[in-house]
Amino acid sequence: MNTIRKYRQAFLSGAIICLLFFVLALPCSAQEAAGVDEKAGTAQRADSSSGGQAEYQTTDNSTDDEFSDDAEDSSAKPVFTLSGKIETLHGVRWNDTEKKFEYGASRSIAQIKGEVSAGSSYAVISAAAEYNYRNPARTGFRLNEAYYRYSGEIWDISVGRQVIVWGQADGFKLTDVLSARDSSEFIAFSGDDARLPSDSIRLRFFHDLFTFEAIAVPFFTPNKLPRFGFEDGAKNGLYYIDTPNFYDTKTPLGSIPIQYTKTESEKPKMFTDTEVAARFSFFLPGIDFSVSGFYGWDKNPRFIKSGYVTLNAMHLPEQAFLTINQEYYRIGMAGIDAAIPAGDVTIRLETAWVGERYFEPKNQNPIPGVPGAGGIPLTFKPALRKHQLLMLAGIDWIKSSWTLSAQYFEDLILNHKDDIERPMHKGFVSLNVSKTFLRDTLKLSASGVIDINYGSTSSTYSISYAITDNINFALGGDVYTKGYDGKGDFAAMHKISALWLKGTFTW
């Protein structure tokens, strides 16, 4: 871990030193102005690296304007831009156990972003400091982005910590496998806020009809997951993964207590474990589409369980000791996405095949072994590798002050043999509606997702008002419900439903 951290820091430090040197010292040809990053065509989803809201634009992230023939003096002076925001959010929820209201969220974040451009060179550094009363594990400083980009006439290369977004889906991950996600926070936490940057190298080539990009990620960044309930401090937070405190022997002996230990296998190292990806994006009359491929690491680990049961003086089960080992593994992805504009409507399509992903087997009860001096060993069925097919169809409608977006997402296990816990098919329907008033200063919005297998839901409702161009206040609520029989993908989150108030100042 120390070696990985050392090389990661060296990688970032080198990128930052290079960007400062090249911006100030290299003779450069004409290219972009500060702040102009990635766009082209008519209907793709653009990403805001500062964590702002995303909007639908085109299928790729480059524009012909970046490569205009207008000559620029090679001694172009650097142009510096500084921006940022301060945001505070506080929310309350109803505690069923204690029958009272309590803090559901309380966090304050200060972000700053610096950009510098000079001819063909562009660099950005952004960072954030957060104080989180309800989720102390998030309190601290983090570096969001730090990368340098150099552009030629038909190509560019970016090196450093950056966020790379693929695909057309809003809120669902299909071909968008490069950026990890932060699942340690939920309340009033948007999809863009949840993106984690990766330390990567990105090379792109541009043409009027297509764009090709190749990406190498030498330093693996996993998803940030909620902690298990048995981990230190986990139950002081709002959300954690619950684990049983007792093991039912299903014998007259009844239940015995469980003591857990969590371990972690060594994370993927640099170079030999580098993730690689490539994408072709085409811009044709009436349709933009992309074909992409990825070979790398699943951002979620698999958990391998082992353990044993100790015996008392009468040789009867006394206590169970379980070890949960976290291990990352390779997967492959091949996908295609498309955007088809038709007047005020844009149709979005996306599908991805993900190979060799692990899933928990059915009937996870441990199998006792032969009693020995150390007790009774417990064996668990290993996770099984399956192929996934992910499919999404969406439609966006924008008319005057109205915005409507609807999607259907399908998650299918191709070689399902009724041998894993999750069902062969999982489906979700999402809807997002918003309307602005008073010259776009007042905005009402509602969004939600329903899990069609069990009927559990996740939804957010808000009203926001812009006092000035820089100051905005929003009042809203996040609501989670269980499905039938208390099941569903959002069932475990029903206890974190909350009302919240957010204030944001940007500059």
Short mmCIF file of C-alpha atoms in Angstrom, two decimals:
data_model
loop_
_atom_site.label_atom_id
_atom_site.label_comp_id
_atom_site.label_asym_id
_atom_site.label_seq_id
_atom_site.Cartn_x
_atom_site.Cartn_y
_atom_site.Cartn_z
CA MET A 1 0.00 0.00 0.00
CA ASN A 2 2.82 2.43 0.83
CA THR A 3 4.47 1.66 -2.51
CA ILE A 4 1.23 2.28 -4.40
CA ARG A 5 0.64 5.51 -2.50
CA LYS A 6 4.23 6.65 -3.20
CA TYR A 7 3.96 6.08 -6.95
CA ARG A 8 0.49 7.60 -7.09
CA GLN A 9 1.80 10.76 -5.41
CA ALA A 10 4.78 10.81 -7.76
CA PHE A 11 2.43 10.45 -10.74
CA LEU A 12 0.29 13.40 -9.61
CA SER A 13 3.26 15.52 -8.61
CA GLY A 14 4.89 14.94 -11.99
CA ALA A 15 1.67 15.86 -13.79
CA ILE A 16 1.33 19.10 -11.82
CA ILE A 17 4.99 20.08 -12.32
CA CYS A 18 4.76 19.32 -16.04
CA LEU A 19 1.57 21.31 -16.48
CA LEU A 20 3.11 24.37 -14.85
CA PHE A 21 6.31 24.05 -16.87
CA PHE A 22 4.63 23.46 -20.22
CA VAL A 23 2.03 26.18 -19.75
CA LEU A 24 4.64 28.80 -18.97
CA ALA A 25 7.57 27.65 -21.09
CA LEU A 26 6.50 25.78 -24.24
CA PRO A 27 5.76 27.60 -27.49
CA CYS A 28 2.17 26.69 -28.32
CA SER A 29 -0.14 26.79 -31.31
CA ALA A 30 -3.71 28.04 -31.21
CA GLN A 31 -6.27 26.11 -29.25
CA GLU A 32 -8.72 26.55 -26.42
CA ALA A 33 -9.63 29.26 -23.95
CA ALA A 34 -9.68 28.53 -20.24
CA GLY A 35 -12.62 26.51 -19.06
CA VAL A 36 -13.48 25.05 -22.47
CA ASP A 37 -13.18 21.33 -22.16
CA GLU A 38 -15.13 18.70 -23.99
CA LYS A 39 -18.18 18.83 -26.26
CA ALA A 40 -19.42 18.02 -29.82
CA GLY A 41 -22.50 17.13 -31.91
CA THR A 42 -26.06 17.36 -30.69
CA ALA A 43 -27.05 15.04 -27.92
CA GLN A 44 -24.46 13.77 -25.39
CA ARG A 45 -24.35 13.98 -21.65
CA ALA A 46 -21.59 16.47 -20.65
CA ASP A 47 -19.87 16.22 -17.31
CA SER A 48 -19.05 19.11 -14.99
CA SER A 49 -15.72 18.45 -13.34
CA SER A 50 -16.62 20.75 -10.44
CA GLY A 51 -19.48 18.46 -9.45
CA GLY A 52 -22.27 20.56 -10.96
CA GLN A 53 -25.36 19.30 -12.73
CA ALA A 54 -24.99 17.38 -15.97
CA GLU A 55 -26.87 18.14 -19.16
CA TYR A 56 -27.37 16.31 -22.41
CA GLN A 57 -25.26 17.41 -25.34
CA THR A 58 -23.48 14.95 -27.62
CA THR A 59 -21.90 11.57 -27.90
CA ASP A 60 -18.34 12.72 -27.51
CA ASN A 61 -16.31 15.23 -25.60
CA SER A 62 -14.56 17.30 -28.22
CA THR A 63 -15.48 20.21 -30.48
CA ASP A 64 -14.15 21.40 -33.79
CA ASP A 65 -13.79 24.85 -32.24
CA GLU A 66 -10.85 23.49 -30.27
CA PHE A 67 -8.99 22.91 -33.50
CA SER A 68 -9.75 26.03 -35.49
CA ASP A 69 -7.26 27.24 -38.07
CA ASP A 70 -7.06 30.69 -36.52
CA ALA A 71 -3.38 31.20 -35.83
CA GLU A 72 -2.28 32.29 -32.40
CA ASP A 73 1.04 33.71 -31.38
CA SER A 74 3.25 30.93 -30.06
CA SER A 75 4.19 33.22 -27.20
CA ALA A 76 0.57 33.41 -25.97
CA LYS A 77 0.36 34.58 -22.39
CA PRO A 78 -1.21 32.23 -19.85
CA VAL A 79 -4.85 32.90 -18.95
CA PHE A 80 -5.75 32.05 -15.36
CA THR A 81 -9.28 31.34 -14.12
CA LEU A 82 -10.31 30.76 -10.52
CA SER A 83 -13.75 29.50 -9.48
CA GLY A 84 -15.36 27.60 -6.67
CA LYS A 85 -18.32 27.17 -4.38
CA ILE A 86 -19.28 26.99 -0.73
CA GLU A 87 -22.20 24.75 0.11
CA THR A 88 -23.86 23.80 3.36
CA LEU A 89 -26.65 21.25 3.78
CA HIS A 90 -28.61 20.21 6.85
CA GLY A 91 -31.40 17.67 7.06
CA VAL A 92 -33.58 15.86 9.59
CA ARG A 93 -35.09 12.39 9.61
CA TRP A 94 -37.48 10.48 11.85
CA ASN A 95 -35.81 7.85 14.05
CA ASP A 96 -38.28 4.95 14.40
CA THR A 97 -36.30 3.37 17.22
CA GLU A 98 -36.07 6.44 19.46
CA LYS A 99 -39.33 8.02 18.21
CA LYS A 100 -37.79 11.44 17.58
CA PHE A 101 -36.32 13.65 14.89
CA GLU A 102 -32.55 13.65 14.48
CA TYR A 103 -29.92 14.95 12.08
CA GLY A 104 -30.11 13.02 8.84
CA ALA A 105 -27.40 15.09 7.19
CA SER A 106 -25.12 17.93 8.19
CA ARG A 107 -22.23 18.80 5.93
CA SER A 108 -20.40 21.89 4.70
CA ILE A 109 -18.12 21.83 1.68
CA ALA A 110 -15.75 24.42 0.22
CA GLN A 111 -14.46 23.76 -3.29
CA ILE A 112 -11.93 25.67 -5.36
CA LYS A 113 -10.88 25.18 -8.96
CA GLY A 114 -7.97 26.80 -10.74
CA GLU A 115 -7.48 26.66 -14.50
CA VAL A 116 -4.67 27.95 -16.69
CA SER A 117 -4.40 27.88 -20.48
CA ALA A 118 -1.76 29.08 -22.91
CA GLY A 119 -2.16 28.18 -26.55
CA SER A 120 -2.25 24.41 -26.80
CA SER A 121 -1.64 23.82 -23.11
CA TYR A 122 -4.36 23.60 -20.50
CA ALA A 123 -4.20 22.59 -16.84
CA VAL A 124 -6.65 22.34 -13.97
CA ILE A 125 -6.42 21.73 -10.25
CA SER A 126 -9.51 21.44 -8.06
CA ALA A 127 -9.83 20.49 -4.40
CA ALA A 128 -12.42 20.43 -1.64
CA ALA A 129 -12.54 20.56 2.13
CA GLU A 130 -15.55 19.02 3.92
CA TYR A 131 -16.85 19.00 7.45
CA ASN A 132 -19.48 16.32 7.94
CA TYR A 133 -21.11 16.14 11.37
CA ARG A 134 -23.38 13.18 10.57
CA ASN A 135 -20.79 11.19 8.64
CA PRO A 136 -17.42 11.97 10.28
CA ALA A 137 -15.52 9.58 8.00
CA ARG A 138 -16.00 12.09 5.16
CA THR A 139 -14.54 15.04 7.07
CA GLY A 140 -11.24 16.17 5.58
CA PHE A 141 -9.48 17.48 2.47
CA ARG A 142 -9.50 15.82 -0.94
CA LEU A 143 -7.95 16.52 -4.32
CA ASN A 144 -10.64 16.29 -6.98
CA GLU A 145 -8.76 16.92 -10.21
CA ALA A 146 -5.18 17.72 -11.17
CA TYR A 147 -4.29 17.13 -14.80
CA TYR A 148 -2.44 18.66 -17.75
CA ARG A 149 -3.66 18.53 -21.35
CA TYR A 150 -1.67 19.31 -24.48
CA SER A 151 -3.47 19.59 -27.82
CA GLY A 152 -2.28 19.26 -31.37
CA GLU A 153 -4.32 19.98 -34.48
CA ILE A 154 -6.18 16.66 -34.48
CA TRP A 155 -5.23 15.15 -31.13
CA ASP A 156 -4.79 15.84 -27.44
CA ILE A 157 -3.35 14.04 -24.42
CA SER A 158 -4.35 14.47 -20.78
CA VAL A 159 -2.27 13.20 -17.86
CA GLY A 160 -3.21 13.29 -14.18
CA ARG A 161 -6.23 12.97 -11.94
CA GLN A 162 -9.39 13.43 -14.01
CA VAL A 163 -13.03 12.43 -14.32
CA ILE A 164 -13.92 10.59 -17.53
CA VAL A 165 -17.60 10.05 -18.32
CA TRP A 166 -18.92 7.65 -20.94
CA GLY A 167 -22.41 6.73 -22.07
CA GLN A 168 -25.90 8.20 -22.22
CA ALA A 169 -27.46 6.91 -18.98
CA ASP A 170 -28.46 9.28 -16.19
CA GLY A 171 -27.90 7.68 -12.78
CA PHE A 172 -27.21 4.15 -14.07
CA LYS A 173 -23.82 2.65 -14.89
CA LEU A 174 -23.52 0.73 -18.16
CA THR A 175 -20.53 1.71 -20.31
CA ASP A 176 -19.53 4.35 -17.73
CA VAL A 177 -17.00 2.11 -15.98
CA LEU A 178 -13.91 4.32 -15.74
CA SER A 179 -14.92 6.56 -12.83
CA ALA A 180 -15.56 4.97 -9.46
CA ARG A 181 -18.52 6.06 -7.28
CA ASP A 182 -18.83 7.28 -3.73
CA SER A 183 -21.65 5.44 -1.93
CA SER A 184 -20.76 6.63 1.56
CA GLU A 185 -23.22 9.54 1.37
CA PHE A 186 -26.81 9.54 0.10
CA ILE A 187 -28.95 12.47 1.23
CA ALA A 188 -29.13 15.22 -1.41
CA PHE A 189 -26.07 13.69 -3.06
CA SER A 190 -26.24 13.88 -6.87
CA GLY A 191 -24.67 11.50 -9.34
CA ASP A 192 -22.04 14.06 -10.30
CA ASP A 193 -21.12 14.61 -6.64
CA ALA A 194 -20.65 10.86 -6.30
CA ARG A 195 -18.06 10.54 -9.08
CA LEU A 196 -14.50 9.79 -8.03
CA PRO A 197 -11.62 10.85 -10.31
CA SER A 198 -8.98 8.41 -11.53
CA ASP A 199 -5.25 8.90 -12.07
CA SER A 200 -5.08 8.22 -15.78
CA ILE A 201 -3.62 8.98 -19.21
CA ARG A 202 -6.09 9.87 -21.97
CA LEU A 203 -5.16 10.16 -25.65
CA ARG A 204 -7.73 11.38 -28.19
CA PHE A 205 -7.77 11.80 -31.99
CA PHE A 206 -10.39 13.97 -33.71
CA HIS A 207 -12.07 13.98 -37.11
CA ASP A 208 -15.17 15.68 -38.47
CA LEU A 209 -17.06 12.38 -38.40
CA PHE A 210 -15.52 10.54 -35.46
CA THR A 211 -13.36 10.71 -32.36
CA PHE A 212 -11.12 7.96 -31.04
CA GLU A 213 -9.82 7.85 -27.47
CA ALA A 214 -7.54 5.43 -25.66
CA ILE A 215 -7.19 5.45 -21.88
CA ALA A 216 -4.75 3.85 -19.46
CA VAL A 217 -5.39 3.88 -15.70
CA PRO A 218 -2.23 2.71 -13.89
CA PHE A 219 -3.62 3.43 -10.41
CA PHE A 220 -6.82 1.65 -9.44
CA THR A 221 -9.56 3.64 -7.66
CA PRO A 222 -12.35 1.46 -6.17
CA ASN A 223 -15.88 2.48 -5.26
CA LYS A 224 -16.26 3.96 -1.80
CA LEU A 225 -18.78 1.68 -0.06
CA PRO A 226 -20.72 1.94 3.20
CA ARG A 227 -19.03 0.17 6.09
CA PHE A 228 -20.19 -3.10 7.63
CA GLY A 229 -22.11 -2.71 10.87
CA PHE A 230 -19.41 -4.51 12.87
CA GLU A 231 -16.65 -2.06 11.82
CA ASP A 232 -15.54 0.55 14.34
CA GLY A 233 -17.77 3.62 14.29
CA ALA A 234 -20.02 2.30 11.52
CA LYS A 235 -23.18 2.35 13.63
CA ASN A 236 -22.55 5.97 14.59
CA GLY A 237 -23.21 6.84 10.96
CA LEU A 238 -26.57 7.00 9.28
CA TYR A 239 -26.17 4.07 6.89
CA TYR A 240 -24.17 0.87 7.11
CA ILE A 241 -24.36 -2.70 5.83
CA ASP A 242 -26.04 -4.71 8.54
CA THR A 243 -24.67 -8.11 9.55
CA PRO A 244 -26.30 -10.68 11.88
CA ASN A 245 -25.02 -10.81 15.44
CA PHE A 246 -26.00 -14.45 15.90
CA TYR A 247 -25.77 -17.62 13.86
CA ASP A 248 -28.76 -19.91 13.96
CA THR A 249 -27.48 -23.49 14.24
CA LYS A 250 -30.96 -24.80 13.35
CA THR A 251 -30.54 -27.33 16.14
CA PRO A 252 -31.83 -27.52 19.71
CA LEU A 253 -28.67 -25.62 20.67
CA GLY A 254 -30.28 -22.44 19.23
CA SER A 255 -28.15 -19.44 18.20
CA ILE A 256 -24.54 -18.64 18.96
CA PRO A 257 -22.88 -15.18 18.87
CA ILE A 258 -20.70 -14.12 15.92
CA GLN A 259 -17.47 -12.12 16.04
CA TYR A 260 -16.40 -10.60 12.71
CA THR A 261 -13.03 -9.65 11.26
CA LYS A 262 -12.60 -7.78 7.98
CA THR A 263 -9.43 -8.22 5.92
CA GLU A 264 -8.38 -6.96 2.50
CA SER A 265 -6.24 -8.57 -0.18
CA GLU A 266 -3.59 -6.38 -1.75
CA LYS A 267 -5.11 -3.90 -4.18
CA PRO A 268 -4.08 -3.90 -7.85
CA LYS A 269 -0.60 -2.47 -8.38
CA MET A 270 0.67 -0.11 -11.05
CA PHE A 271 1.69 -1.04 -14.62
CA THR A 272 1.09 -4.81 -14.58
CA ASP A 273 -2.46 -4.22 -13.33
CA THR A 274 -3.19 -1.15 -15.46
CA GLU A 275 -6.76 -0.74 -16.69
CA VAL A 276 -7.15 -0.05 -20.42
CA ALA A 277 -10.09 1.27 -22.40
CA ALA A 278 -10.88 2.55 -25.89
CA ARG A 279 -13.83 4.29 -27.51
CA PHE A 280 -14.89 5.25 -31.05
CA SER A 281 -17.52 8.00 -31.25
CA PHE A 282 -19.25 8.76 -34.57
CA PHE A 283 -21.23 11.88 -35.55
CA LEU A 284 -23.61 11.16 -38.41
CA PRO A 285 -26.66 13.03 -39.72
CA GLY A 286 -29.51 12.26 -37.34
CA ILE A 287 -27.55 10.12 -34.88
CA ASP A 288 -24.45 10.17 -32.70
CA PHE A 289 -23.19 6.84 -31.38
CA SER A 290 -20.16 5.32 -29.67
CA VAL A 291 -18.59 1.88 -29.43
CA SER A 292 -16.45 1.24 -26.37
CA GLY A 293 -14.42 -1.46 -24.67
CA PHE A 294 -12.77 -1.85 -21.27
CA TYR A 295 -10.54 -4.37 -19.52
CA GLY A 296 -9.83 -3.63 -15.90
CA TRP A 297 -11.04 -4.09 -12.35
CA ASP A 298 -14.55 -4.28 -11.00
CA LYS A 299 -14.91 -1.20 -8.81
CA ASN A 300 -16.84 -3.28 -6.26
CA PRO A 301 -14.89 -6.08 -4.54
CA ARG A 302 -16.08 -9.59 -3.89
CA PHE A 303 -16.18 -10.73 -0.27
CA ILE A 304 -14.75 -14.15 0.57
CA LYS A 305 -15.97 -15.60 3.87
CA SER A 306 -14.29 -18.13 6.12
CA GLY A 307 -14.51 -18.98 9.78
CA TYR A 308 -14.79 -21.47 12.59
CA VAL A 309 -16.87 -22.22 15.69
CA THR A 310 -15.25 -22.68 19.08
CA LEU A 311 -16.46 -25.35 21.48
CA ASN A 312 -17.03 -25.11 25.22
CA ALA A 313 -15.92 -27.60 27.87
CA MET A 314 -18.84 -29.83 26.95
CA HIS A 315 -17.75 -29.78 23.29
CA LEU A 316 -20.81 -27.79 22.29
CA PRO A 317 -20.73 -24.74 19.95
CA GLU A 318 -19.91 -21.61 21.95
CA GLN A 319 -19.04 -18.77 19.51
CA ALA A 320 -18.56 -18.28 15.77
CA PHE A 321 -15.63 -16.31 14.32
CA LEU A 322 -16.10 -15.12 10.73
CA THR A 323 -13.54 -13.42 8.50
CA ILE A 324 -14.70 -11.36 5.52
CA ASN A 325 -11.89 -10.79 3.03
CA GLN A 326 -12.23 -8.04 0.42
CA GLU A 327 -10.72 -8.90 -2.96
CA TYR A 328 -10.76 -7.10 -6.34
CA TYR A 329 -10.88 -8.93 -9.65
CA ARG A 330 -10.73 -8.31 -13.41
CA ILE A 331 -13.75 -7.85 -15.67
CA GLY A 332 -14.27 -6.95 -19.32
CA MET A 333 -16.87 -4.65 -20.87
CA ALA A 334 -18.04 -4.05 -24.44
CA GLY A 335 -20.76 -1.50 -25.11
CA ILE A 336 -22.52 0.84 -27.47
CA ASP A 337 -24.53 4.00 -26.87
CA ALA A 338 -26.44 6.37 -29.11
CA ALA A 339 -28.30 9.68 -29.05
CA ILE A 340 -30.95 10.48 -31.64
CA PRO A 341 -32.29 14.06 -31.66
CA ALA A 342 -35.80 14.69 -33.00
CA GLY A 343 -36.90 18.28 -32.50
CA ASP A 344 -37.48 18.96 -28.83
CA VAL A 345 -36.94 15.27 -28.04
CA THR A 346 -33.73 13.28 -27.71
CA ILE A 347 -33.81 9.47 -27.64
CA ARG A 348 -30.98 7.82 -25.73
CA LEU A 349 -29.96 4.17 -26.05
CA GLU A 350 -27.18 2.27 -24.33
CA THR A 351 -26.19 -1.33 -23.81
CA ALA A 352 -23.18 -3.04 -22.25
CA TRP A 353 -21.99 -6.61 -21.88
CA VAL A 354 -19.96 -7.20 -18.71
CA GLY A 355 -18.11 -10.50 -18.49
CA GLU A 356 -17.06 -12.64 -15.54
CA ARG A 357 -18.60 -10.65 -12.67
CA TYR A 358 -18.94 -12.40 -9.29
CA PHE A 359 -22.30 -12.95 -7.59
CA GLU A 360 -23.17 -14.43 -4.21
CA PRO A 361 -24.35 -18.06 -4.42
CA LYS A 362 -27.72 -19.26 -3.23
CA ASN A 363 -27.95 -20.76 0.25
CA GLN A 364 -24.99 -19.05 1.87
CA ASN A 365 -25.28 -20.97 5.12
CA PRO A 366 -21.83 -22.28 6.17
CA ILE A 367 -20.99 -25.95 5.88
CA PRO A 368 -19.44 -27.29 9.13
CA GLY A 369 -16.27 -29.34 8.82
CA VAL A 370 -14.70 -32.01 10.99
CA PRO A 371 -14.22 -30.80 14.60
CA GLY A 372 -10.61 -30.34 15.62
CA ALA A 373 -8.46 -28.76 18.29
CA GLY A 374 -9.39 -25.26 17.12
CA GLY A 375 -13.10 -25.97 16.91
CA ILE A 376 -15.34 -26.62 13.92
CA PRO A 377 -14.17 -25.07 10.62
CA LEU A 378 -16.85 -23.40 8.49
CA THR A 379 -16.81 -23.50 4.72
CA PHE A 380 -18.86 -21.14 2.53
CA LYS A 381 -19.87 -21.62 -1.06
CA PRO A 382 -17.65 -19.53 -3.36
CA ALA A 383 -19.09 -16.69 -5.42
CA LEU A 384 -19.97 -17.59 -9.01
CA ARG A 385 -18.90 -15.76 -12.16
CA LYS A 386 -21.66 -14.70 -14.53
CA HIS A 387 -22.07 -12.55 -17.62
CA GLN A 388 -24.29 -9.46 -17.42
CA LEU A 389 -26.22 -7.66 -20.13
CA LEU A 390 -27.18 -4.10 -19.22
CA MET A 391 -29.65 -2.18 -21.40
CA LEU A 392 -31.17 1.30 -21.19
CA ALA A 393 -33.64 3.32 -23.26
CA GLY A 394 -34.35 6.94 -22.36
CA ILE A 395 -36.10 10.00 -23.71
CA ASP A 396 -35.51 13.68 -22.93
CA TRP A 397 -37.93 16.50 -23.72
CA ILE A 398 -37.06 20.17 -23.26
CA LYS A 399 -39.63 22.84 -24.05
CA SER A 400 -39.45 26.43 -22.84
CA SER A 401 -39.27 26.12 -19.02
CA TRP A 402 -40.09 22.39 -18.85
CA THR A 403 -37.63 19.48 -18.73
CA LEU A 404 -38.70 15.85 -18.74
CA SER A 405 -36.49 12.77 -18.72
CA ALA A 406 -37.63 9.13 -18.53
CA GLN A 407 -35.58 5.93 -18.64
CA TYR A 408 -35.98 2.18 -18.46
CA PHE A 409 -32.98 0.15 -17.27
CA GLU A 410 -32.68 -3.63 -17.53
CA ASP A 411 -30.05 -5.74 -15.73
CA LEU A 412 -29.96 -9.32 -17.01
CA ILE A 413 -27.79 -12.30 -15.99
CA LEU A 414 -27.12 -14.27 -19.16
CA ASN A 415 -26.03 -17.61 -17.70
CA HIS A 416 -28.34 -17.65 -14.69
CA LYS A 417 -28.96 -21.19 -13.43
CA ASP A 418 -30.92 -20.39 -10.27
CA ASP A 419 -27.65 -20.80 -8.40
CA ILE A 420 -27.12 -17.21 -7.21
CA GLU A 421 -28.98 -14.99 -4.75
CA ARG A 422 -29.98 -12.20 -7.10
CA PRO A 423 -32.71 -12.81 -9.69
CA MET A 424 -32.00 -13.31 -13.36
CA HIS A 425 -33.74 -10.05 -14.25
CA LYS A 426 -33.83 -6.67 -12.51
CA GLY A 427 -35.63 -3.67 -13.98
CA PHE A 428 -35.85 0.00 -13.04
CA VAL A 429 -37.92 2.93 -14.30
CA SER A 430 -36.74 6.48 -13.62
CA LEU A 431 -38.49 9.81 -14.16
CA ASN A 432 -37.18 13.35 -13.76
CA VAL A 433 -39.43 16.42 -14.16
CA SER A 434 -38.55 20.07 -13.57
CA LYS A 435 -39.99 23.49 -14.36
CA THR A 436 -38.60 26.98 -13.88
CA PHE A 437 -40.47 30.18 -13.05
CA LEU A 438 -39.76 33.87 -12.52
CA ARG A 439 -37.16 34.18 -15.29
CA ASP A 440 -35.51 30.90 -14.30
CA THR A 441 -34.85 31.99 -10.71
CA LEU A 442 -37.36 29.56 -9.17
CA LYS A 443 -37.16 25.84 -9.98
CA LEU A 444 -39.43 22.96 -8.96
CA SER A 445 -38.14 19.46 -9.57
CA ALA A 446 -39.02 15.87 -8.81
CA SER A 447 -37.12 12.73 -9.68
CA GLY A 448 -37.48 9.10 -8.77
CA VAL A 449 -36.62 5.48 -9.50
CA ILE A 450 -38.82 2.44 -8.96
CA ASP A 451 -37.50 -1.10 -8.78
CA ILE A 452 -40.05 -3.09 -10.77
CA ASN A 453 -39.09 -6.44 -9.25
CA TYR A 454 -40.30 -5.54 -5.76
CA GLY A 455 -41.65 -1.99 -5.99
CA SER A 456 -39.11 -0.26 -3.72
CA THR A 457 -38.52 3.39 -4.62
CA SER A 458 -36.03 6.22 -4.33
CA SER A 459 -37.18 9.80 -4.98
CA THR A 460 -36.11 13.40 -4.46
CA TYR A 461 -38.29 16.50 -4.44
CA SER A 462 -36.98 20.06 -4.24
CA ILE A 463 -37.75 23.74 -4.71
CA SER A 464 -34.81 26.06 -5.29
CA TYR A 465 -34.54 29.84 -5.61
CA ALA A 466 -31.63 31.84 -7.00
CA ILE A 467 -31.37 35.08 -5.03
CA THR A 468 -28.55 36.19 -7.34
CA ASP A 469 -26.47 34.49 -10.01
CA ASN A 470 -24.15 33.33 -7.23
CA ILE A 471 -26.45 32.53 -4.30
CA ASN A 472 -29.00 29.73 -4.32
CA PHE A 473 -31.16 28.12 -1.65
CA ALA A 474 -33.02 24.82 -1.98
CA LEU A 475 -35.55 23.01 0.20
CA GLY A 476 -36.19 19.37 -0.51
CA GLY A 477 -36.60 15.83 0.64
CA ASP A 478 -35.25 12.37 -0.15
CA VAL A 479 -37.72 9.51 0.25
CA TYR A 480 -36.96 5.77 0.17
CA THR A 481 -39.60 3.07 0.48
CA LYS A 482 -39.58 -0.69 0.86
CA GLY A 483 -41.09 -2.99 -1.71
CA TYR A 484 -43.46 -5.83 -1.04
CA ASP A 485 -42.33 -8.22 1.69
CA GLY A 486 -39.87 -5.49 2.72
CA LYS A 487 -37.61 -6.32 -0.23
CA GLY A 488 -36.10 -4.34 -3.10
CA ASP A 489 -32.92 -2.49 -4.00
CA PHE A 490 -33.92 0.57 -1.96
CA ALA A 491 -35.56 -1.26 0.95
CA ALA A 492 -32.56 -1.05 3.28
CA MET A 493 -32.40 2.73 2.78
CA HIS A 494 -35.89 3.57 4.00
CA LYS A 495 -34.51 4.69 7.36
CA ILE A 496 -32.48 7.52 5.80
CA SER A 497 -35.44 9.37 4.24
CA ALA A 498 -34.97 13.02 5.22
CA LEU A 499 -35.99 16.65 4.71
CA TRP A 500 -33.12 19.02 3.98
CA LEU A 501 -32.18 22.65 3.36
CA LYS A 502 -29.19 23.58 1.19
CA GLY A 503 -27.46 26.87 0.55
CA THR A 504 -24.87 27.39 -2.20
CA PHE A 505 -22.58 30.28 -3.03
CA THR A 506 -20.57 30.10 -6.27
CA TRP A 507 -18.02 32.41 -7.82
#
